[in-house]
Coordinates of C-alpha atoms and ligand atoms in Angstrom, one line a residue:
M423 CA 101.6 98.0 85.9
V424 CA 102.2 97.0 82.5
E425 CA 105.8 94.8 82.7
A426 CA 104.9 92.1 80.3
K427 CA 107.1 91.9 77.1
V428 CA 105.3 92.6 73.9
G429 CA 106.7 91.7 70.4
G430 CA 105.9 89.8 67.3
D431 CA 102.0 88.8 67.8
A432 CA 99.8 87.0 65.4
I433 CA 96.4 87.5 68.0
G434 CA 96.9 91.4 68.2
A435 CA 99.1 93.0 70.3
E436 CA 96.7 93.7 73.3
Q437 CA 99.4 94.3 76.3
E438 CA 98.4 92.2 79.5
D439 CA 97.3 94.6 81.8
L440 CA 97.4 93.0 85.1
F441 CA 100.3 91.0 84.7
E442 CA 104.1 91.6 86.3
A443 CA 106.6 89.4 84.1
P444 CA 109.9 90.6 84.9
E445 CA 112.8 89.3 82.7
R446 CA 114.4 86.0 83.7
G447 CA 118.2 85.9 82.9
S448 CA 120.1 83.3 85.2
A449 CA 119.3 79.9 85.6
D450 CA 118.3 80.1 89.2
E451 CA 115.2 82.8 88.0
L452 CA 114.6 80.0 84.6
L453 CA 114.2 77.6 87.1
D454 CA 111.8 79.3 89.8
A455 CA 108.5 78.2 88.9
G456 CA 107.0 81.5 91.0
A457 CA 104.9 78.9 92.8
H458 CA 105.6 80.7 96.2
S459 CA 101.9 79.8 97.8
D460 CA 99.1 77.0 96.8
L461 CA 97.4 79.3 94.4
D462 CA 101.0 79.6 92.5
A463 CA 101.7 75.9 92.8
M464 CA 98.2 75.5 91.0
R465 CA 98.9 78.2 88.1
H466 CA 102.3 76.9 87.4
S467 CA 100.7 73.5 87.3
A468 CA 98.5 75.1 84.5
A469 CA 101.6 75.9 82.8
H470 CA 103.0 72.3 82.7
V471 CA 99.4 71.0 81.7
M472 CA 99.0 74.0 78.7
A473 CA 102.5 73.1 77.4
E474 CA 101.6 69.3 77.4
A475 CA 98.5 70.2 75.3
V476 CA 100.9 73.0 73.2
M477 CA 103.2 69.8 72.5
D478 CA 100.2 67.2 71.2
L479 CA 99.0 70.1 69.3
F480 CA 102.7 70.9 67.8
P481 CA 104.9 68.0 67.6
G482 CA 108.5 69.4 67.9
T483 CA 107.7 72.2 70.0
R484 CA 110.5 73.3 72.5
L485 CA 109.9 74.8 75.6
G486 CA 111.1 77.9 77.5
I487 CA 109.8 78.5 80.7
G488 CA 106.6 78.2 82.7
P489 CA 106.2 80.0 85.8
A490 CA 103.3 81.2 87.7
I491 CA 102.7 85.5 87.8
A492 CA 100.5 87.8 89.2
D493 CA 96.7 86.4 88.4
G494 CA 98.3 83.5 86.1
F495 CA 100.6 82.0 84.2
Y496 CA 102.6 81.8 81.1
Y497 CA 104.7 79.8 79.1
D498 CA 106.9 80.2 76.5
F499 CA 107.4 78.2 73.0
Q500 CA 109.3 78.0 69.8
L501 CA 106.9 77.0 67.3
P502 CA 107.1 76.0 63.6
R503 CA 104.4 78.8 63.0
P504 CA 102.5 81.9 64.8
L505 CA 99.9 81.2 66.8
T506 CA 96.3 82.3 65.9
P507 CA 93.1 82.6 68.1
D508 CA 91.8 79.2 66.9
D509 CA 94.9 77.6 68.0
L510 CA 94.5 79.2 71.9
A511 CA 90.8 77.3 71.4
A512 CA 92.3 73.9 70.6
V513 CA 94.8 74.3 73.5
H514 CA 91.9 75.1 75.6
V515 CA 90.7 72.0 75.1
R516 CA 93.2 69.7 75.2
M517 CA 94.0 71.3 78.6
A518 CA 90.6 70.5 80.0
E519 CA 91.2 66.8 78.5
S520 CA 94.4 66.4 80.9
I521 CA 92.8 68.1 84.3
K522 CA 89.6 66.0 83.5
A523 CA 91.9 62.5 83.5
D524 CA 93.4 64.0 86.9
H525 CA 96.9 63.2 86.0
P526 CA 99.3 62.5 89.4
F527 CA 102.2 65.2 89.6
V528 CA 104.9 63.1 90.5
R529 CA 108.4 64.2 90.9
R530 CA 112.0 62.5 90.0
E531 CA 115.6 63.3 90.4
L532 CA 117.9 61.8 87.8
P533 CA 121.6 62.0 87.7
P534 CA 122.7 65.4 86.2
A535 CA 124.5 63.2 83.3
E536 CA 121.3 61.3 82.4
G537 CA 118.7 64.9 82.9
R538 CA 120.7 66.4 80.2
A539 CA 120.9 63.4 77.8
F540 CA 117.2 62.9 78.7
F541 CA 116.5 67.1 77.4
A542 CA 119.1 66.6 74.1
G543 CA 117.4 63.5 73.3
R544 CA 113.9 65.4 73.2
D545 CA 115.5 68.3 71.3
Q546 CA 114.9 70.5 73.9
P547 CA 117.8 73.2 73.6
F548 CA 116.7 75.3 76.0
K549 CA 116.3 72.8 78.7
V550 CA 119.8 71.7 78.6
E551 CA 120.9 75.5 78.5
I552 CA 119.5 75.8 81.9
L553 CA 121.1 72.7 82.9
D554 CA 124.7 73.8 81.4
D555 CA 124.4 77.0 83.1
L556 CA 124.0 75.2 86.9
A557 CA 126.9 72.8 85.8
A558 CA 128.8 75.5 85.2
K559 CA 128.0 77.6 88.0
A560 CA 128.2 74.9 90.4
A561 CA 131.9 73.9 88.9
A562 CA 132.9 77.8 89.6
D563 CA 131.6 77.3 93.7
G564 CA 133.4 74.2 93.3
S565 CA 130.3 72.4 94.8
P566 CA 128.7 69.0 93.0
M567 CA 126.2 69.3 90.0
P568 CA 123.0 69.0 92.2
P569 CA 120.7 65.8 90.5
T570 CA 118.0 66.9 87.8
S571 CA 114.4 67.5 89.2
V572 CA 111.6 66.9 86.8
Y573 CA 108.0 66.6 87.2
E574 CA 106.1 64.4 85.4
H575 CA 102.0 64.2 84.7
G576 CA 100.4 61.7 82.0
S577 CA 103.1 61.5 79.1
F578 CA 104.8 65.3 79.6
V579 CA 108.3 65.5 81.5
D580 CA 109.4 68.7 82.4
L581 CA 112.8 70.2 83.8
C582 CA 111.2 71.5 87.3
K583 CA 111.7 72.1 90.9
G584 CA 108.4 72.5 91.7
P585 CA 106.4 72.7 93.9
H586 CA 103.1 71.2 92.2
V587 CA 99.3 70.5 93.0
A588 CA 98.8 66.6 93.6
S589 CA 97.2 65.8 90.1
T590 CA 95.6 68.2 87.2
G591 CA 92.1 67.5 88.6
A592 CA 93.4 70.1 91.1
I593 CA 93.3 72.7 88.3
G594 CA 90.6 75.4 88.8
P595 CA 88.5 77.2 86.0
F596 CA 91.1 78.7 83.5
K597 CA 91.0 81.0 80.5
L598 CA 93.8 81.3 77.9
L599 CA 94.4 85.4 77.4
S600 CA 96.9 86.1 74.7
V601 CA 99.9 85.7 72.9
A602 CA 103.1 87.8 73.0
G603 CA 106.4 87.4 71.7
A604 CA 109.6 87.1 74.3
Y605 CA 113.1 86.8 73.6
W606 CA 114.8 83.7 75.3
R607 CA 116.0 85.1 78.5
G608 CA 114.9 88.5 78.3
D609 CA 117.8 88.8 75.6
E610 CA 116.9 90.8 72.4
K611 CA 120.1 88.7 70.2
R612 CA 118.2 85.4 71.5
P613 CA 115.2 83.4 69.7
M614 CA 112.3 85.3 70.1
L615 CA 109.6 82.7 71.6
Q616 CA 105.7 82.8 72.0
R617 CA 104.6 83.2 75.0
I618 CA 101.1 82.4 76.1
Y619 CA 99.5 83.7 79.0
G620 CA 96.4 82.4 80.7
T621 CA 94.9 82.9 84.2
V622 CA 93.6 80.1 86.5
W623 CA 91.4 80.4 90.0
P624 CA 90.0 78.4 92.4
T625 CA 86.3 79.3 91.8
Q626 CA 84.5 80.1 88.4
E627 CA 83.3 83.6 90.5
E628 CA 86.9 84.6 91.1
L629 CA 88.0 84.0 87.2
E630 CA 85.0 86.2 85.9
R631 CA 85.9 88.7 88.7
F632 CA 89.0 88.5 87.6
L633 CA 87.7 88.8 83.8
W634 CA 86.1 91.8 84.4
R635 CA 88.9 93.7 86.2
R636 CA 91.2 93.2 83.3
E637 CA 88.4 94.4 80.5
E638 CA 88.0 97.4 83.2
A639 CA 91.8 97.8 83.5
R640 CA 92.3 97.6 79.8
K641 CA 89.7 100.7 79.5
R642 CA 91.3 102.8 82.1
D643 CA 94.9 102.1 80.4
H644 CA 96.6 105.0 80.9
R645 CA 98.3 104.9 77.9
R646 CA 95.1 104.5 76.0
L647 CA 93.6 107.8 78.0
G648 CA 96.5 109.5 77.3
V649 CA 96.1 109.7 73.9
Q650 CA 92.2 109.8 73.9
L651 CA 92.5 112.7 76.4
D652 CA 95.7 114.2 74.4
L653 CA 97.5 114.4 77.6
Y654 CA 101.0 112.6 76.9
S655 CA 102.7 110.3 74.2
F656 CA 106.0 108.3 73.8
H657 CA 108.3 108.0 71.1
D658 CA 111.1 105.8 70.3
V659 CA 113.3 108.5 70.2
S660 CA 113.1 108.6 74.0
P661 CA 112.5 104.9 75.2
G662 CA 110.7 105.8 79.3
A663 CA 110.2 109.1 79.1
A664 CA 106.8 111.0 78.2
F665 CA 106.3 113.6 76.0
W666 CA 103.9 115.8 77.7
H667 CA 101.4 117.4 75.2
P668 CA 99.9 121.2 76.7
K669 CA 96.8 119.5 78.9
G670 CA 99.2 116.6 80.6
W671 CA 101.6 119.2 81.2
T672 CA 98.8 121.3 83.0
L673 CA 97.6 118.1 85.1
Y674 CA 101.4 117.8 86.1
R675 CA 102.1 121.0 87.4
T676 CA 98.6 121.5 89.0
L677 CA 99.7 118.7 91.1
E678 CA 103.2 119.7 91.8
N679 CA 102.0 123.4 92.7
A680 CA 99.7 121.6 94.9
M681 CA 102.4 119.8 96.6
R682 CA 104.5 123.3 96.3
E683 CA 101.8 124.7 98.4
L684 CA 101.9 122.1 101.1
Q685 CA 105.2 122.2 101.5
A686 CA 105.4 125.8 102.0
R687 CA 102.6 125.2 105.2
R688 CA 105.1 123.2 106.3
G689 CA 108.4 125.1 106.5
Y690 CA 109.8 123.4 102.9
Q691 CA 112.1 125.2 100.8
E692 CA 112.7 124.1 97.5
I693 CA 116.1 123.7 96.0
Y694 CA 117.5 122.5 92.4
T695 CA 120.9 121.0 91.8
P696 CA 122.6 119.4 88.4
P697 CA 121.5 116.5 86.5
L698 CA 125.1 115.7 85.5
V699 CA 127.0 114.8 88.1
A700 CA 131.0 113.4 88.5
R701 CA 131.4 109.8 89.6
K702 CA 133.1 110.6 92.8
L703 CA 130.4 111.7 94.4
W704 CA 128.6 108.2 93.7
E705 CA 131.4 106.6 95.4
Q706 CA 131.0 108.8 98.3
S707 CA 127.5 108.1 98.4
G708 CA 127.6 104.4 97.8
H709 CA 125.8 104.4 94.9
W710 CA 128.8 103.7 92.8
D711 CA 128.7 100.5 94.3
L712 CA 125.3 98.9 94.5
Y713 CA 123.7 101.2 92.1
R714 CA 125.4 101.9 89.5
E715 CA 124.0 99.5 86.5
H716 CA 120.9 101.7 87.0
M717 CA 122.7 104.6 86.3
F718 CA 123.1 106.4 82.7
L719 CA 127.1 107.1 82.5
F720 CA 129.1 109.3 80.6
E721 CA 132.7 110.4 79.6
S722 CA 134.1 113.8 79.6
E723 CA 137.7 115.1 79.8
G724 CA 138.6 111.6 81.1
Q725 CA 136.0 112.0 84.2
T726 CA 133.1 109.4 84.8
F727 CA 130.2 111.4 84.7
S728 CA 126.3 110.1 85.6
L729 CA 123.0 111.5 85.0
K730 CA 121.3 111.5 88.6
P731 CA 119.3 108.5 89.3
M732 CA 118.2 110.4 93.0
N733 CA 118.7 113.7 94.2
C734 CA 119.9 112.7 97.7
P735 CA 123.6 113.5 97.9
E736 CA 123.2 116.7 96.2
S737 CA 121.0 118.2 98.9
T738 CA 124.2 117.8 101.3
Y739 CA 126.0 120.5 98.9
V740 CA 123.5 122.7 100.5
Y741 CA 123.3 121.9 103.6
R742 CA 126.8 122.3 104.0
S743 CA 127.0 125.4 102.4
R744 CA 126.8 126.9 105.6
V745 CA 127.1 126.4 109.1
R746 CA 123.7 124.7 110.4
S747 CA 122.6 125.5 114.3
Y748 CA 120.4 123.5 116.4
R749 CA 117.7 125.9 115.8
D750 CA 118.1 125.9 111.8
L751 CA 116.7 122.1 112.3
P752 CA 114.7 120.8 110.6
L753 CA 115.7 122.0 107.8
R754 CA 113.6 120.7 104.7
L755 CA 115.0 120.8 101.5
A756 CA 112.5 119.6 98.8
E757 CA 113.8 119.2 94.8
Y758 CA 111.9 118.5 91.6
G759 CA 115.2 117.3 89.9
K760 CA 115.0 115.3 86.6
L761 CA 116.2 111.7 87.4
H762 CA 117.0 109.2 85.5
R763 CA 117.0 105.7 85.8
N764 CA 118.7 102.9 83.2
E765 CA 116.0 100.4 83.1
L766 CA 115.9 97.6 80.7
S767 CA 114.1 98.9 77.5
G768 CA 112.0 95.8 77.5
T769 CA 110.7 96.3 81.2
L770 CA 109.4 100.0 80.1
S771 CA 105.8 100.7 80.2
G772 CA 103.6 104.0 79.6
L773 CA 104.1 106.1 82.9
T774 CA 104.3 103.4 85.5
R775 CA 107.9 101.8 84.1
V776 CA 110.3 104.6 83.1
R777 CA 113.8 105.8 82.6
H778 CA 113.4 109.9 83.3
F779 CA 111.1 110.9 85.9
V780 CA 110.4 113.5 88.7
T781 CA 109.6 112.9 92.1
D782 CA 108.1 115.4 94.8
D783 CA 111.5 114.5 96.9
A784 CA 112.3 116.2 100.2
H785 CA 115.6 115.9 102.4
I786 CA 114.9 116.6 105.9
Y787 CA 117.7 117.7 108.1
L788 CA 116.7 117.2 111.9
R789 CA 118.3 116.6 115.3
P790 CA 117.5 112.9 116.6
D791 CA 115.2 114.0 119.3
Q792 CA 113.2 115.7 116.0
I793 CA 112.4 112.4 114.4
G794 CA 109.4 111.3 116.1
S795 CA 107.3 114.4 115.7
E796 CA 108.4 114.6 111.9
I797 CA 107.8 111.6 111.3
E798 CA 104.3 112.1 112.8
A799 CA 104.1 115.3 110.6
L800 CA 105.1 113.8 107.2
L801 CA 102.2 110.9 107.7
G802 CA 99.9 114.0 107.9
E803 CA 101.1 115.4 104.7
V804 CA 100.7 111.7 102.8
R805 CA 97.0 111.8 104.5
E806 CA 96.1 115.2 103.1
S807 CA 97.8 114.7 99.8
Y808 CA 95.8 111.6 99.1
S809 CA 92.7 113.2 100.6
W810 CA 93.0 115.1 97.2
V811 CA 92.7 112.4 95.2
G812 CA 90.0 110.4 97.2
L813 CA 92.9 107.4 97.8
S814 CA 93.3 106.2 101.4
P815 CA 97.1 105.3 102.0
K816 CA 98.5 101.8 103.4
L817 CA 101.9 102.1 105.4
T818 CA 104.4 99.4 105.2
F819 CA 107.7 99.4 107.4
G820 CA 110.5 97.7 105.7
T821 CA 113.8 96.8 107.7
R822 CA 117.4 96.3 107.2
P823 CA 118.4 94.9 103.9
D824 CA 121.2 92.6 103.6
K825 CA 123.4 94.6 100.8
A826 CA 123.0 97.5 103.7
L827 CA 125.3 100.5 104.3
G828 CA 126.6 101.4 107.7
D829 CA 127.0 100.1 111.4
P830 CA 123.8 97.8 112.4
A831 CA 123.6 99.3 115.7
L832 CA 122.7 102.8 113.7
W833 CA 119.8 100.9 112.2
E834 CA 118.4 99.2 115.1
R835 CA 118.3 102.8 116.4
A836 CA 116.5 104.3 113.3
E837 CA 114.1 101.7 113.2
G838 CA 113.2 102.0 117.0
L839 CA 112.1 106.0 116.5
I840 CA 110.4 104.8 113.1
R841 CA 108.4 102.1 115.3
E842 CA 107.5 104.0 118.1
A843 CA 106.4 107.3 115.4
L844 CA 104.0 105.2 113.7
D845 CA 102.6 103.3 117.1
R846 CA 102.0 107.0 118.2
S847 CA 100.6 108.1 115.1
G848 CA 98.0 105.4 115.8
A849 CA 98.0 104.5 111.7
E850 CA 97.8 100.8 111.0
Y851 CA 101.2 99.4 109.3
R852 CA 102.3 96.1 107.8
V853 CA 106.1 94.8 108.8
K854 CA 108.4 93.8 105.6
P855 CA 111.4 92.5 107.2
K856 CA 114.7 93.4 105.0
D857 CA 112.8 95.6 102.5
G858 CA 114.7 98.8 103.7
A859 CA 116.7 101.1 101.1
F860 CA 120.2 100.2 101.0
Y861 CA 121.3 103.3 103.3
A862 CA 117.7 103.4 105.4
P863 CA 114.8 101.9 107.2
K864 CA 111.7 103.3 105.7
I865 CA 107.9 103.5 105.5
D866 CA 106.1 102.8 102.2
I867 CA 103.1 104.2 101.2
Q868 CA 100.6 102.2 98.8
V869 CA 97.0 102.6 97.8
E870 CA 94.4 100.8 96.3
D871 CA 93.0 102.2 93.2
A872 CA 89.2 101.9 92.0
L873 CA 89.8 98.1 90.2
G874 CA 91.6 97.1 93.9
R875 CA 95.1 97.2 92.4
E876 CA 97.9 98.0 95.0
W877 CA 100.3 100.7 93.7
Q878 CA 103.5 101.8 95.7
T879 CA 103.5 105.4 95.7
A880 CA 105.2 107.4 98.3
T881 CA 108.2 106.9 100.9
I882 CA 109.6 108.3 103.9
Q883 CA 113.5 106.9 105.1
V884 CA 114.9 107.6 107.7
D885 CA 118.6 108.1 107.1
L886 CA 121.2 107.8 109.7
V887 CA 124.2 106.8 107.7
M888 CA 124.3 107.7 103.9
L889 CA 124.1 111.7 103.9
P890 CA 124.7 112.3 107.8
E891 CA 128.0 110.1 108.1
R892 CA 129.5 109.5 104.1
F893 CA 129.0 113.6 103.8
D894 CA 130.3 114.6 107.2
L895 CA 127.3 116.6 108.0
W896 CA 127.0 117.9 111.5
Y897 CA 125.5 121.3 113.4
I898 CA 126.2 122.8 116.3
D899 CA 123.9 122.1 119.4
E900 CA 122.8 124.4 122.4
H901 CA 126.5 123.8 123.9
G902 CA 128.9 124.6 121.0
Q903 CA 129.3 121.1 120.2
Q904 CA 129.7 119.7 116.7
Q905 CA 126.4 116.7 116.4
R906 CA 125.4 114.4 113.4
P907 CA 121.9 115.5 112.0
V908 CA 119.4 112.5 110.9
A909 CA 118.6 113.0 107.2
I910 CA 115.0 112.0 106.4
H911 CA 114.4 111.1 102.5
R912 CA 110.8 111.6 102.0
A913 CA 108.6 111.6 98.6
I914 CA 104.6 111.9 99.0
Y915 CA 103.5 111.3 95.2
G916 CA 106.7 109.8 94.6
S917 CA 107.4 109.7 91.1
L918 CA 105.0 112.4 89.2
E919 CA 104.8 110.2 86.2
R920 CA 103.5 106.8 88.0
F921 CA 101.3 108.8 90.2
I922 CA 99.7 110.4 86.9
G923 CA 99.6 107.2 85.3
V924 CA 98.0 105.6 88.6
I925 CA 95.5 108.1 89.1
T926 CA 94.5 108.3 85.6
E927 CA 93.5 104.5 85.8
H928 CA 91.9 105.4 88.9
F929 CA 89.7 108.1 87.8
A930 CA 89.2 106.2 84.2
G931 CA 90.3 109.9 83.4
A932 CA 87.5 111.8 84.9
F933 CA 89.9 114.3 87.1
P934 CA 88.1 115.5 89.7
L935 CA 88.0 119.8 89.1
W936 CA 91.0 120.9 90.9
L937 CA 93.1 118.4 88.6
A938 CA 91.0 118.6 85.0
P939 CA 93.1 120.2 82.8
V940 CA 90.0 122.1 81.1
Q941 CA 87.6 122.4 83.9
A942 CA 85.1 124.1 81.5
V943 CA 84.2 124.0 78.1
I944 CA 81.5 127.1 77.0
I945 CA 79.1 126.2 74.2
P946 CA 77.9 128.6 72.1
I947 CA 74.3 127.5 70.6
A948 CA 74.5 129.5 67.1
D949 CA 77.2 131.7 66.0
R950 CA 75.9 135.0 67.1
H951 CA 76.3 133.4 71.1
A952 CA 80.3 133.1 70.2
D953 CA 81.1 136.6 71.7
A954 CA 79.3 135.9 74.8
A955 CA 80.6 132.4 75.4
D956 CA 84.0 134.6 74.9
E957 CA 83.1 137.3 77.4
L958 CA 82.1 134.3 80.0
A959 CA 85.5 132.6 79.2
G960 CA 87.1 135.7 80.5
V961 CA 85.2 135.9 83.7
L962 CA 86.0 132.3 84.7
R963 CA 89.6 132.8 83.6
E964 CA 89.6 135.9 86.0
R965 CA 88.8 133.3 88.7
G966 CA 92.0 131.2 87.7
L967 CA 89.8 128.6 85.9
R968 CA 91.0 126.6 83.1
V969 CA 88.4 126.9 79.8
E970 CA 87.7 126.2 76.4
V971 CA 85.4 127.9 74.4
D972 CA 83.7 125.4 71.9
H973 CA 84.0 127.8 68.6
S974 CA 83.7 124.8 65.8
D975 CA 80.7 124.6 63.5
N976 CA 79.3 121.2 65.5
R977 CA 75.9 121.2 66.7
M978 CA 75.1 121.8 70.5
Q979 CA 74.5 118.1 71.3
N980 CA 77.7 117.4 69.3
K981 CA 80.0 120.0 71.3
I982 CA 78.6 118.5 74.7
R983 CA 79.3 114.8 73.3
L984 CA 82.5 115.9 72.4
A985 CA 83.3 117.8 75.9
Q986 CA 81.9 114.3 77.9
E987 CA 83.9 112.5 75.6
Q988 CA 86.8 114.8 76.7
K989 CA 85.6 114.5 80.5
V990 CA 85.4 117.7 81.0
P991 CA 83.5 118.7 84.5
Y992 CA 81.5 121.5 83.6
M993 CA 79.7 122.8 80.0
P994 CA 78.1 126.0 80.5
V995 CA 75.7 126.4 77.5
L996 CA 74.7 129.8 75.9
G997 CA 71.9 130.4 73.8
D998 CA 69.7 133.8 73.1
R999 CA 68.2 133.9 77.0
E1000 CA 71.1 132.9 78.4
V1001 CA 73.1 135.8 76.6
E1002 CA 70.3 138.2 77.0
A1003 CA 69.9 137.8 80.9
R1004 CA 74.2 137.3 81.4
V1005 CA 73.6 133.6 82.7
A1006 CA 74.4 130.1 81.8
A1007 CA 72.9 126.9 81.4
V1008 CA 75.4 124.5 83.1
R1009 CA 76.0 121.0 82.7
K1010 CA 77.8 118.5 84.6
R1011 CA 79.9 115.5 83.7
S1012 CA 77.7 113.6 85.4
G1013 CA 74.7 115.0 83.5
E1014 CA 73.4 117.0 86.1
Q1015 CA 72.0 120.2 84.7
E1016 CA 71.5 123.5 86.2
Q1017 CA 69.2 126.3 84.3
G1018 CA 70.3 130.3 84.8
V1019 CA 73.0 130.4 86.7
G1020 CA 74.7 133.9 86.6
W1021 CA 78.0 133.9 85.4
D1022 CA 79.3 135.6 88.6
D1023 CA 77.9 133.1 90.6
L1024 CA 79.6 130.3 88.1
A1025 CA 82.8 131.4 88.6
A1026 CA 82.5 131.8 92.2
R1027 CA 81.0 128.8 92.9
L1028 CA 83.8 126.7 90.5
A1029 CA 86.5 128.7 91.6
A1030 CA 85.6 127.3 95.2
E1031 CA 85.3 124.0 94.6
A1032 CA 88.6 123.7 92.5
A1033 CA 90.7 125.6 95.8
E1034 CA 89.0 122.6 97.9
R1035 CA 91.0 119.8 96.1
R1036 CA 88.6 117.3 96.6
V1037 CA 87.1 114.8 95.0
D1038 CA 83.3 115.2 93.9
Ligands
ZN1293 ZN1 107.0 73.0 87.2
ZN1294 ZN1 116.9 110.7 99.1

């Protein structure tokens, strides 16, 4: 979610909630305007117009890059001083003038030497650096340096491959949103530039809808809610990893245990394998060649070890611990292993971009003839578990990527089997060519949250290569012959950290009863009701409910307000009448109230509602 980089910020360090702005390091990435659609072309064109305005206001500005991104655009500038909100207003006015003037965007090509001289002459060292990198790369490849492509509108000229809209007049309603610090090329040893984010839409209505969505997302930000609801926190001693507080950990374990319960019904068995593993395992699995840059590595006694970035290969040791017969399959091995992936610290954010996480992972070993029915059952697992949080999953089928392990014929077979199972299940799905894992074609599951944002969560991968071939797995068939099993990798929530980040924002912290870390806060009106409140808490806890009693000196209305702020689903209130009759006045988070509910009745009702795992 929050992937924009934020550094020293003169305007207030509000992070950009809806933007995805991955680091761009190589010259090719720096030249990519991100303009892959007409809307993107308009957004990137707005970035040029913004750069024109900033150059006008701040002579001597040095330009970084200005691509289109999800929902908008940015441009990075090296400026004589930090920008203020007044500056943004002035930039806005200049941009509006340029748009009104309707300058055409004109593409020109300069011979390489002339192009370099042009930007050097204008004191644009970042542009010159990009051109020098391209020249170095061309020389290394033995290919000729391509001409320098520039786009011009009015008096502004930028190094750019395009595409652009026809003229500045084609740029729709826009708004400048914020300023953040961003290192040149994402490298903290290079200069920190000032990045201005903006958004632009074809119509005013779309712009307003986006601004509403952005504001709503800010209020629901899971990092903000994590503090407010005392769920988790983040500390610089462990970048990209959450410190789970009691309430957050309760939420975590509740989700995990719900999945354990589903898995038990489906015949899974849980295993646990070591997080620290020798390099040779990753060489055998193929991760060493294809994934090493994302692994944390250590030396000990002359051997290289890594913290595991995934559980997959180690499950084969459990599989191979005994001879497996065709009757033993499918063998479903679940594992909540602790995983570490070495993501750049600048890209880390809350629970949604982390270095440390746990997935509800499983490796299912099965006979080829069982693939279809197993995938159908897995799609059922997906439907069930997403109904617990009221989200409808969408499926994407990713096929063989260019960087893939194993025999293309095996890939074709696995893809055919997945397609068949998907078609038979009647589920709607879209196909994303070349989007498979490097070892398996896959079904990815996305959900759309309450704000219409799409999140990638679950995955089902049919692996005929990495685990079965590379780890030489076999089972004995009905004729006593050795056969290769198939391995399905599956995670339904995906990363629990990410899933919790997503549902925290989806529910704006008001979790359904079954998930709520505190399901009821009992409110004694006066001191003399305190013992009865403790007694009622005991009755509710007896039924497995998570209950607190507010023993503070606050008045009743304040106690209710505090419980409401903590988004607690039920608030049973006890006064003289209630204590005497062993009943409670029950207030719900929604504001509904019910008088005179018997204690045992309340306990039974809440326990039944929680057991249903539904969204109220
Ligand atoms: Zn451009
Ligand atoms: Zn796996």
